[in-house]
Amino acid sequence: MALKLIWRNIQRSGGDYLLLALTVTLLVAILCLANCIAVFGSIQAGFQTASLPVLIVIILFLLINTIHTFMLHQRAQALAVTLLLGMERRKLRRFYLGELCVIGIGCFLLGTLLGASLFSVVISPLLQIRTNTSWLSLMRKSILQTGGYFFLAELLSGMRIDRQLASLQISQLLVQKRRNHPIHRKNLRFWQRCFTISFALFLIFLIGIAAAQGVLLTLCVGGIALPMLACIIAFYQSLYAYFSHLRSAEKSGWIKGNRLLWLAELTTGAKTSANLNALLCVCLVFAASAFGFGMLLLDSGVNLFEGSMQTYMGFMQISLCLIFLILYFSALSLLQILDLKRQARSLKILHALGKDRASLNRWVCIQTLFHLGLPAGMGLALLTIAAPLINFRLNAEASAFRQNNQVLRLCGSFGFCFCALYLVYFLAVTVISRQNLKSVIES
């Protein structure tokens, strides 16, 4: 009986749950592929890439938590009506979490099948994999790690949703779909100071990498990651705190045109958006680093490791770069589609007030451009600052490289790849958004 009711609720909200299923399946496939690469790298080449699955798990948790929160907002009024009809809150929570659990198990099975198939069909023939460990053992270990990471993320997100359902009153559930969660403007000065300090430390470490020698150089290379991460986090926290400040500043200049609507949409769920943008920015920086290091390892004129190991490591780094880039754009595309679904009521009101479809399409396109590029802003700025100094350092070590300005060439190649993927995802999201906008207006 309980399973029938859960399945009926899933069918009733088929459109939203289909979006949830596609997103989680894609993330599980990426996680499974990353685990396959990590396990193979530790077996074949003797190097560890455990940080890759861990980073993807963090992104997976944030995205799952975001889409679960979105689903809760979409279902909030129906859940409130169910409570008013007499269902116990504990039973309601159990049914709702059961729906998420059923969807999660299905996504895990499909995602692991897709990820393992991609590794078997695409990556292993390119690498011509031959290991002393059986193929079945490699896959079993990868799938077990994927399952552990995925169900940990599902458990943590489910616990958070359960606490929300337990604490929200019926009146709050009725308006939950329209609630905003901005960052308080009093945090603006704190995050601005954190950004200034961390950015200054990043520059000091970067100059040390370019000019230092011996032990000091080792300390700068090992320590630059911490101020870089702090700088990225502080930048996006201060940016969203500034948006929240503008929204509450009551300045007449921000009421003109679409500016107030822009601020309202930017500051909706600002805490989660700031954290997610910072994490995706870190993904982009890691992708650029992996691309540069991988291309250097694949250069026949660079001899840093034994021949076959260097080839394996170079190919693995390029694979990691592609995984990070796909994860970056897929996550942002999902969030843009979710935002458009969440804005359906506002768009209908704007259309009723006289906005034609062309103006709304133009507004959606600008919003897509902004959202796909926002996490890249700070990452590209840091890479632009770092590239000339690192290039200067490598030019000084000319004996290890055949060509000068290798880092600048690699930055140009990475920028071209990023722009190409940006264009592809922008066009895809724009087409989907216009179709959704058409259905919203005509409904």
Coordinates of C-alpha atoms in Angstrom, one line a residue:
M1 CA 0.0 0.0 0.0
A2 CA 2.8 2.4 0.9
L3 CA 4.7 1.7 -2.2
K4 CA 1.6 2.2 -4.3
L5 CA 1.0 5.6 -2.8
I6 CA 4.7 6.6 -3.2
W7 CA 4.6 5.5 -6.9
R8 CA 1.3 7.4 -7.4
N9 CA 2.9 10.6 -6.0
I10 CA 5.9 10.2 -8.2
Q11 CA 3.7 9.8 -11.3
R12 CA 1.6 12.9 -10.2
S13 CA 4.8 15.0 -10.1
G14 CA 6.4 13.3 -13.1
G15 CA 7.9 16.4 -14.7
D16 CA 9.7 17.6 -11.6
Y17 CA 10.8 14.1 -10.7
L18 CA 12.0 13.5 -14.3
L19 CA 14.3 16.5 -13.9
L20 CA 15.5 15.1 -10.6
A21 CA 16.2 11.7 -12.0
L22 CA 18.1 12.9 -15.1
T23 CA 20.3 15.2 -12.9
V24 CA 21.1 12.6 -10.3
T25 CA 21.7 9.9 -12.9
L26 CA 24.2 12.2 -14.7
L27 CA 26.0 13.0 -11.4
V28 CA 26.2 9.4 -10.4
A29 CA 27.6 8.5 -13.9
I30 CA 30.3 11.2 -13.5
L31 CA 31.1 10.0 -9.9
C32 CA 31.3 6.4 -11.1
L33 CA 33.6 7.4 -14.0
A34 CA 35.8 9.4 -11.6
N35 CA 36.0 6.4 -9.2
C36 CA 37.0 4.1 -12.1
I37 CA 39.8 6.5 -13.1
A38 CA 40.9 6.8 -9.4
V39 CA 41.0 3.0 -8.9
F40 CA 42.8 2.4 -12.2
G41 CA 45.3 5.2 -11.5
S42 CA 46.2 3.7 -8.2
I43 CA 46.6 0.2 -9.7
Q44 CA 48.3 1.0 -13.0
A45 CA 50.4 4.0 -12.5
G46 CA 50.7 4.0 -8.7
F47 CA 49.3 7.5 -8.1
Q48 CA 46.3 8.6 -6.1
T49 CA 43.4 10.7 -7.3
A50 CA 41.2 10.2 -4.3
S51 CA 40.6 13.9 -4.0
L52 CA 38.6 13.8 -7.3
P53 CA 35.8 11.6 -6.1
V54 CA 35.7 13.5 -2.8
L55 CA 35.3 16.9 -4.6
I56 CA 32.6 15.4 -6.8
V57 CA 30.8 14.1 -3.7
I58 CA 30.8 17.6 -2.2
I59 CA 29.3 19.0 -5.4
L60 CA 26.9 16.0 -5.6
F61 CA 25.7 16.7 -2.0
L62 CA 25.1 20.4 -2.8
L63 CA 23.3 19.7 -6.0
I64 CA 21.2 16.9 -4.5
N65 CA 20.4 19.2 -1.6
T66 CA 19.5 22.0 -4.0
I67 CA 17.2 19.9 -6.1
H68 CA 15.6 18.2 -3.0
T69 CA 14.9 21.7 -1.6
F70 CA 13.4 22.7 -5.0
M71 CA 11.2 19.6 -4.9
L72 CA 10.1 20.4 -1.4
H73 CA 9.1 23.9 -2.5
Q74 CA 7.2 22.5 -5.4
R75 CA 5.3 20.0 -3.3
A76 CA 4.9 22.2 -0.2
Q77 CA 1.3 23.2 -0.8
A78 CA 0.3 19.6 -1.6
L79 CA 2.0 18.4 1.6
A80 CA 0.2 21.1 3.6
V81 CA -3.2 20.1 2.2
T82 CA -2.4 16.4 3.1
L83 CA -1.6 17.5 6.7
L84 CA -4.9 19.5 6.8
L85 CA -6.8 16.3 5.7
G86 CA -5.5 14.5 8.8
M87 CA -2.3 12.6 7.9
E88 CA 0.2 12.4 10.7
R89 CA 3.3 14.5 10.2
R90 CA 5.6 11.5 10.9
K91 CA 3.8 9.4 8.3
L92 CA 3.9 12.3 5.8
R93 CA 7.7 12.6 6.3
R94 CA 8.1 8.9 5.8
F95 CA 6.2 8.9 2.5
Y96 CA 8.0 11.9 1.1
L97 CA 11.4 10.5 2.0
G98 CA 10.3 7.2 0.5
E99 CA 9.7 9.0 -2.8
L100 CA 13.2 10.4 -2.8
C101 CA 14.6 7.0 -1.8
V102 CA 12.9 5.2 -4.7
I103 CA 14.1 7.8 -7.2
G104 CA 17.7 7.7 -5.7
I105 CA 18.0 3.9 -6.0
G106 CA 16.8 4.0 -9.7
C107 CA 19.3 6.9 -10.5
F108 CA 22.1 5.0 -8.8
L109 CA 21.6 1.9 -10.9
L110 CA 21.3 3.8 -14.1
G111 CA 24.2 6.1 -13.3
T112 CA 26.6 3.4 -12.3
L113 CA 25.7 1.4 -15.5
L114 CA 26.3 4.5 -17.6
G115 CA 29.6 5.5 -15.9
A116 CA 31.0 2.0 -16.0
S117 CA 30.0 1.6 -19.6
L118 CA 31.7 4.9 -20.5
F119 CA 34.9 3.8 -18.8
S120 CA 34.8 0.3 -20.5
V121 CA 33.9 1.4 -24.0
V122 CA 35.7 4.8 -24.3
I123 CA 38.6 5.2 -21.9
S124 CA 40.0 1.6 -21.5
P125 CA 40.5 1.1 -25.3
L126 CA 42.4 4.4 -25.5
L127 CA 44.6 3.4 -22.6
Q128 CA 44.9 -0.2 -23.7
I129 CA 44.5 -1.2 -20.1
R130 CA 46.4 -4.2 -18.9
T131 CA 46.5 -4.8 -15.2
N132 CA 47.3 -7.7 -12.9
T133 CA 44.0 -7.0 -11.1
S134 CA 40.9 -8.6 -12.8
W135 CA 38.5 -6.3 -14.6
L136 CA 35.7 -7.5 -12.5
S137 CA 37.6 -6.6 -9.3
L138 CA 38.3 -3.1 -10.6
M139 CA 34.7 -2.5 -11.5
R140 CA 33.4 -3.9 -8.2
K141 CA 35.7 -1.6 -6.2
S142 CA 34.7 1.4 -8.2
I143 CA 30.9 0.7 -8.0
L144 CA 31.2 0.0 -4.2
Q145 CA 32.9 3.4 -3.7
T146 CA 30.3 5.1 -5.9
G147 CA 27.5 3.6 -3.9
G148 CA 29.1 4.6 -0.6
Y149 CA 29.7 8.2 -1.6
F150 CA 26.2 8.5 -3.3
F151 CA 24.2 7.1 -0.4
L152 CA 26.2 9.2 2.1
A153 CA 25.2 12.3 0.1
E154 CA 21.6 11.1 -0.1
L155 CA 21.5 10.4 3.6
L156 CA 22.8 13.8 4.6
S157 CA 20.4 15.5 2.2
G158 CA 17.5 13.4 3.4
M159 CA 18.2 14.2 7.0
R160 CA 18.2 17.9 6.2
I161 CA 14.9 17.6 4.4
D162 CA 13.4 15.6 7.2
R163 CA 14.4 18.3 9.7
Q164 CA 12.7 20.9 7.5
L165 CA 9.5 18.9 7.3
A166 CA 9.5 18.3 11.0
S167 CA 9.9 22.0 11.9
L168 CA 7.8 23.7 9.2
Q169 CA 4.2 24.5 10.2
I170 CA 1.3 24.2 7.8
S171 CA 1.1 28.0 7.3
Q172 CA 4.8 28.0 6.4
L173 CA 4.4 25.1 4.0
L174 CA 1.7 27.0 2.2
V175 CA 4.1 29.9 1.4
Q176 CA 7.4 27.9 1.2
K177 CA 7.4 28.0 -2.6
R178 CA 7.8 31.8 -2.5
R179 CA 10.2 32.2 0.4
N180 CA 13.6 33.9 -0.1
H181 CA 16.8 33.1 1.8
P182 CA 19.2 36.0 1.3
I183 CA 22.6 36.5 3.0
H184 CA 22.2 39.2 5.7
R185 CA 23.9 42.4 4.7
K186 CA 25.7 42.7 8.0
N187 CA 28.1 39.9 6.8
L188 CA 29.2 42.1 3.8
R189 CA 32.1 43.8 5.6
F190 CA 33.3 40.5 7.1
W191 CA 33.5 38.7 3.8
Q192 CA 35.1 41.8 2.1
R193 CA 37.9 41.7 4.7
C194 CA 38.4 38.0 4.3
F195 CA 38.6 38.4 0.5
T196 CA 41.2 41.2 0.8
I197 CA 43.4 39.2 3.2
S198 CA 43.2 36.0 1.3
F199 CA 43.8 37.7 -2.1
A200 CA 46.9 39.4 -0.7
L201 CA 48.2 36.1 0.6
F202 CA 47.5 34.4 -2.8
L203 CA 49.6 37.1 -4.5
I204 CA 52.5 36.7 -2.0
F205 CA 52.6 32.9 -2.5
L206 CA 52.4 33.4 -6.3
I207 CA 55.3 35.8 -6.3
G208 CA 57.2 33.2 -4.1
I209 CA 56.6 30.5 -6.7
A210 CA 57.9 32.8 -9.4
A211 CA 61.0 34.1 -7.6
A212 CA 61.8 31.8 -4.6
Q213 CA 64.3 28.9 -4.4
G214 CA 64.7 25.8 -2.4
V215 CA 62.6 25.2 0.7
L216 CA 60.8 28.5 0.3
L217 CA 59.7 27.5 -3.2
T218 CA 58.4 24.2 -1.8
L219 CA 56.4 26.0 0.9
C220 CA 54.9 28.4 -1.6
V221 CA 53.8 25.6 -4.0
G222 CA 52.3 23.6 -1.1
G223 CA 50.6 26.5 0.6
I224 CA 49.1 28.5 -2.3
A225 CA 45.9 26.3 -2.4
L226 CA 44.6 27.5 0.9
P227 CA 44.5 31.3 0.2
M228 CA 43.2 30.6 -3.3
L229 CA 40.3 28.6 -1.9
A230 CA 39.6 31.2 0.8
C231 CA 39.7 33.9 -1.8
I232 CA 37.2 32.2 -4.0
I233 CA 34.8 31.5 -1.1
A234 CA 35.1 35.0 0.3
F235 CA 34.5 36.6 -3.1
Y236 CA 31.2 34.8 -3.8
Q237 CA 30.0 35.3 -0.2
S238 CA 30.7 39.0 -0.4
L239 CA 29.2 39.2 -3.9
Y240 CA 25.9 37.7 -2.8
A241 CA 25.9 39.7 0.4
Y242 CA 26.3 42.9 -1.7
F243 CA 23.4 41.8 -3.9
S244 CA 21.3 41.4 -0.7
H245 CA 22.4 44.8 0.5
L246 CA 21.4 46.4 -2.8
R247 CA 18.0 44.8 -2.6
S248 CA 17.3 46.2 0.8
A249 CA 18.9 49.6 0.2
E250 CA 15.7 51.1 -1.1
K251 CA 17.5 53.1 -3.8
S252 CA 15.2 54.3 -6.6
G253 CA 17.8 53.5 -9.2
W254 CA 17.4 49.8 -8.6
I255 CA 13.7 49.8 -9.2
K256 CA 14.0 50.8 -12.9
G257 CA 13.6 48.3 -15.6
N258 CA 14.3 44.7 -14.7
R259 CA 16.9 45.4 -12.0
L260 CA 14.6 44.7 -9.1
L261 CA 13.6 41.4 -10.6
W262 CA 17.2 40.6 -11.2
L263 CA 18.1 41.3 -7.6
A264 CA 15.1 39.3 -6.3
E265 CA 16.1 36.2 -8.4
L266 CA 19.8 36.5 -7.5
T267 CA 19.2 36.7 -3.7
T268 CA 16.7 33.9 -3.7
G269 CA 18.6 31.0 -2.0
A270 CA 21.7 33.3 -1.9
K271 CA 23.5 31.2 0.8
T272 CA 23.3 28.0 -1.3
S273 CA 24.0 29.9 -4.5
A274 CA 27.2 31.5 -3.1
N275 CA 28.5 28.1 -1.8
L276 CA 27.7 26.4 -5.1
N277 CA 29.3 29.1 -7.2
A278 CA 32.4 29.0 -5.1
L279 CA 32.6 25.2 -5.5
L280 CA 32.1 25.3 -9.2
C281 CA 34.7 28.0 -9.5
V282 CA 37.1 25.6 -7.7
C283 CA 36.1 22.9 -10.2
L284 CA 37.1 25.3 -13.1
V285 CA 40.5 26.1 -11.5
F286 CA 41.1 22.3 -11.0
A287 CA 40.1 21.7 -14.6
A288 CA 42.6 24.3 -15.9
S289 CA 45.4 22.9 -13.7
A290 CA 44.7 19.3 -14.8
F291 CA 44.6 20.4 -18.4
G292 CA 47.9 22.2 -18.2
F293 CA 49.7 19.5 -16.3
G294 CA 48.2 16.8 -18.5
M295 CA 49.3 18.5 -21.8
L296 CA 52.8 19.0 -20.4
L297 CA 53.1 15.3 -19.5
L298 CA 51.9 14.3 -23.0
D299 CA 54.6 16.5 -24.6
S300 CA 57.3 14.2 -25.9
G301 CA 59.9 16.9 -25.0
V302 CA 59.1 16.8 -21.3
N303 CA 60.6 14.0 -19.3
L304 CA 59.4 14.1 -15.7
F305 CA 58.5 10.4 -15.1
E306 CA 59.1 7.0 -16.7
G307 CA 57.7 6.9 -20.2
S308 CA 54.5 4.7 -19.8
M309 CA 53.7 6.2 -16.4
Q310 CA 54.0 9.7 -17.7
T311 CA 51.6 8.9 -20.6
Y312 CA 49.1 7.3 -18.2
M313 CA 49.3 10.3 -15.9
G314 CA 48.9 12.8 -18.7
F315 CA 45.9 11.1 -20.1
M316 CA 44.3 10.8 -16.6
Q317 CA 44.8 14.5 -16.1
I318 CA 43.1 15.4 -19.4
S319 CA 40.2 13.0 -18.4
L320 CA 39.9 14.8 -15.0
C321 CA 39.8 18.1 -16.9
L322 CA 36.9 16.9 -19.0
I323 CA 35.1 15.6 -16.0
F324 CA 35.4 18.9 -14.2
L325 CA 34.3 20.9 -17.2
I326 CA 31.2 18.7 -17.9
L327 CA 30.3 18.8 -14.2
Y328 CA 30.7 22.6 -14.2
F329 CA 28.4 23.2 -17.2
S330 CA 25.9 20.4 -16.4
A331 CA 25.4 21.7 -12.8
L332 CA 24.9 25.3 -14.0
S333 CA 22.5 24.2 -16.8
L334 CA 20.5 22.3 -14.3
L335 CA 20.3 25.3 -11.9
Q336 CA 19.3 27.6 -14.8
I337 CA 16.4 25.2 -15.7
L338 CA 15.4 25.0 -12.1
D339 CA 15.4 28.7 -11.8
L340 CA 13.2 29.1 -14.8
K341 CA 10.7 26.6 -13.3
R342 CA 10.8 28.5 -10.0
Q343 CA 10.2 31.8 -11.8
A344 CA 7.1 30.5 -13.7
R345 CA 4.7 32.5 -11.6
S346 CA 6.7 35.7 -12.0
L347 CA 7.0 35.3 -15.7
K348 CA 3.3 34.8 -16.1
I349 CA 2.7 38.0 -14.1
L350 CA 5.2 39.9 -16.3
H351 CA 3.4 38.6 -19.4
A352 CA 0.0 39.6 -18.1
L353 CA 1.4 43.1 -17.3
G354 CA 2.4 43.6 -21.0
K355 CA 5.8 42.0 -21.5
D356 CA 5.8 40.2 -24.9
R357 CA 7.3 36.8 -25.5
A358 CA 10.3 38.3 -27.3
S359 CA 11.2 40.5 -24.3
L360 CA 10.9 37.5 -21.9
N361 CA 13.0 35.3 -24.2
R362 CA 15.7 38.1 -24.3
W363 CA 15.6 38.3 -20.5
V364 CA 16.0 34.5 -20.2
C365 CA 18.9 34.5 -22.6
I366 CA 20.7 37.2 -20.6
Q367 CA 20.0 35.4 -17.4
T368 CA 21.5 32.2 -18.9
L369 CA 24.6 34.0 -20.0
F370 CA 25.1 35.5 -16.6
H371 CA 24.5 32.2 -14.7
L372 CA 26.8 30.1 -16.9
G373 CA 29.6 32.7 -16.6
L374 CA 29.3 33.8 -12.9
P375 CA 31.3 30.9 -11.3
A376 CA 34.0 31.3 -13.9
G377 CA 34.6 35.0 -13.1
M378 CA 36.9 34.7 -10.1
G379 CA 38.5 31.5 -11.3
L380 CA 39.5 33.0 -14.7
A381 CA 40.7 36.1 -12.9
L382 CA 43.0 34.1 -10.6
L383 CA 44.3 32.0 -13.6
T384 CA 44.9 35.2 -15.6
I385 CA 47.0 36.6 -12.7
A386 CA 48.9 33.3 -12.1
A387 CA 49.6 32.3 -15.7
P388 CA 52.3 35.0 -16.5
L389 CA 54.2 34.4 -13.3
I390 CA 54.1 30.6 -13.6
N391 CA 55.1 31.0 -17.3
F392 CA 58.0 33.2 -16.2
R393 CA 59.2 30.5 -13.7
L394 CA 59.0 27.7 -16.3
N395 CA 60.8 29.8 -18.9
A396 CA 63.6 30.0 -16.3
E397 CA 63.7 26.2 -16.2
A398 CA 64.3 26.1 -19.9
S399 CA 66.3 22.8 -19.7
A400 CA 63.1 20.8 -19.0
F401 CA 61.0 22.2 -21.8
R402 CA 61.5 22.5 -25.6
Q403 CA 59.6 25.8 -26.0
N404 CA 59.2 29.0 -24.1
N405 CA 55.8 30.4 -23.0
Q406 CA 54.4 26.9 -22.8
V407 CA 52.0 27.9 -20.0
L408 CA 50.6 30.8 -22.0
R409 CA 49.9 28.5 -25.0
L410 CA 48.2 26.0 -22.7
C411 CA 46.0 28.8 -21.2
G412 CA 45.0 29.8 -24.7
S413 CA 44.0 26.2 -25.6
F414 CA 42.1 25.8 -22.3
G415 CA 40.3 29.1 -22.9
F416 CA 39.3 27.9 -26.4
C417 CA 37.9 24.6 -25.0
F418 CA 36.0 26.5 -22.3
C419 CA 34.4 28.9 -24.7
A420 CA 33.4 26.1 -27.1
L421 CA 31.7 24.2 -24.2
Y422 CA 30.1 27.4 -23.0
L423 CA 28.6 28.1 -26.4
V424 CA 27.3 24.5 -26.7
Y425 CA 25.7 24.5 -23.2
F426 CA 24.3 28.0 -23.7
L427 CA 22.5 27.1 -26.9
A428 CA 21.1 23.9 -25.3
V429 CA 19.9 25.6 -22.2
T430 CA 18.4 28.5 -24.3
V431 CA 16.4 26.1 -26.4
I432 CA 15.1 24.2 -23.3
S433 CA 14.3 27.5 -21.6
R434 CA 12.4 28.9 -24.5
Q435 CA 10.3 25.8 -24.7
N436 CA 9.6 26.0 -21.0
L437 CA 8.8 29.7 -21.3
K438 CA 6.3 29.0 -24.1
S439 CA 4.5 26.3 -22.0
V440 CA 4.4 28.6 -19.0
I441 CA 2.9 31.5 -20.9
E442 CA 0.3 29.3 -22.7
S443 CA -0.7 27.5 -19.6

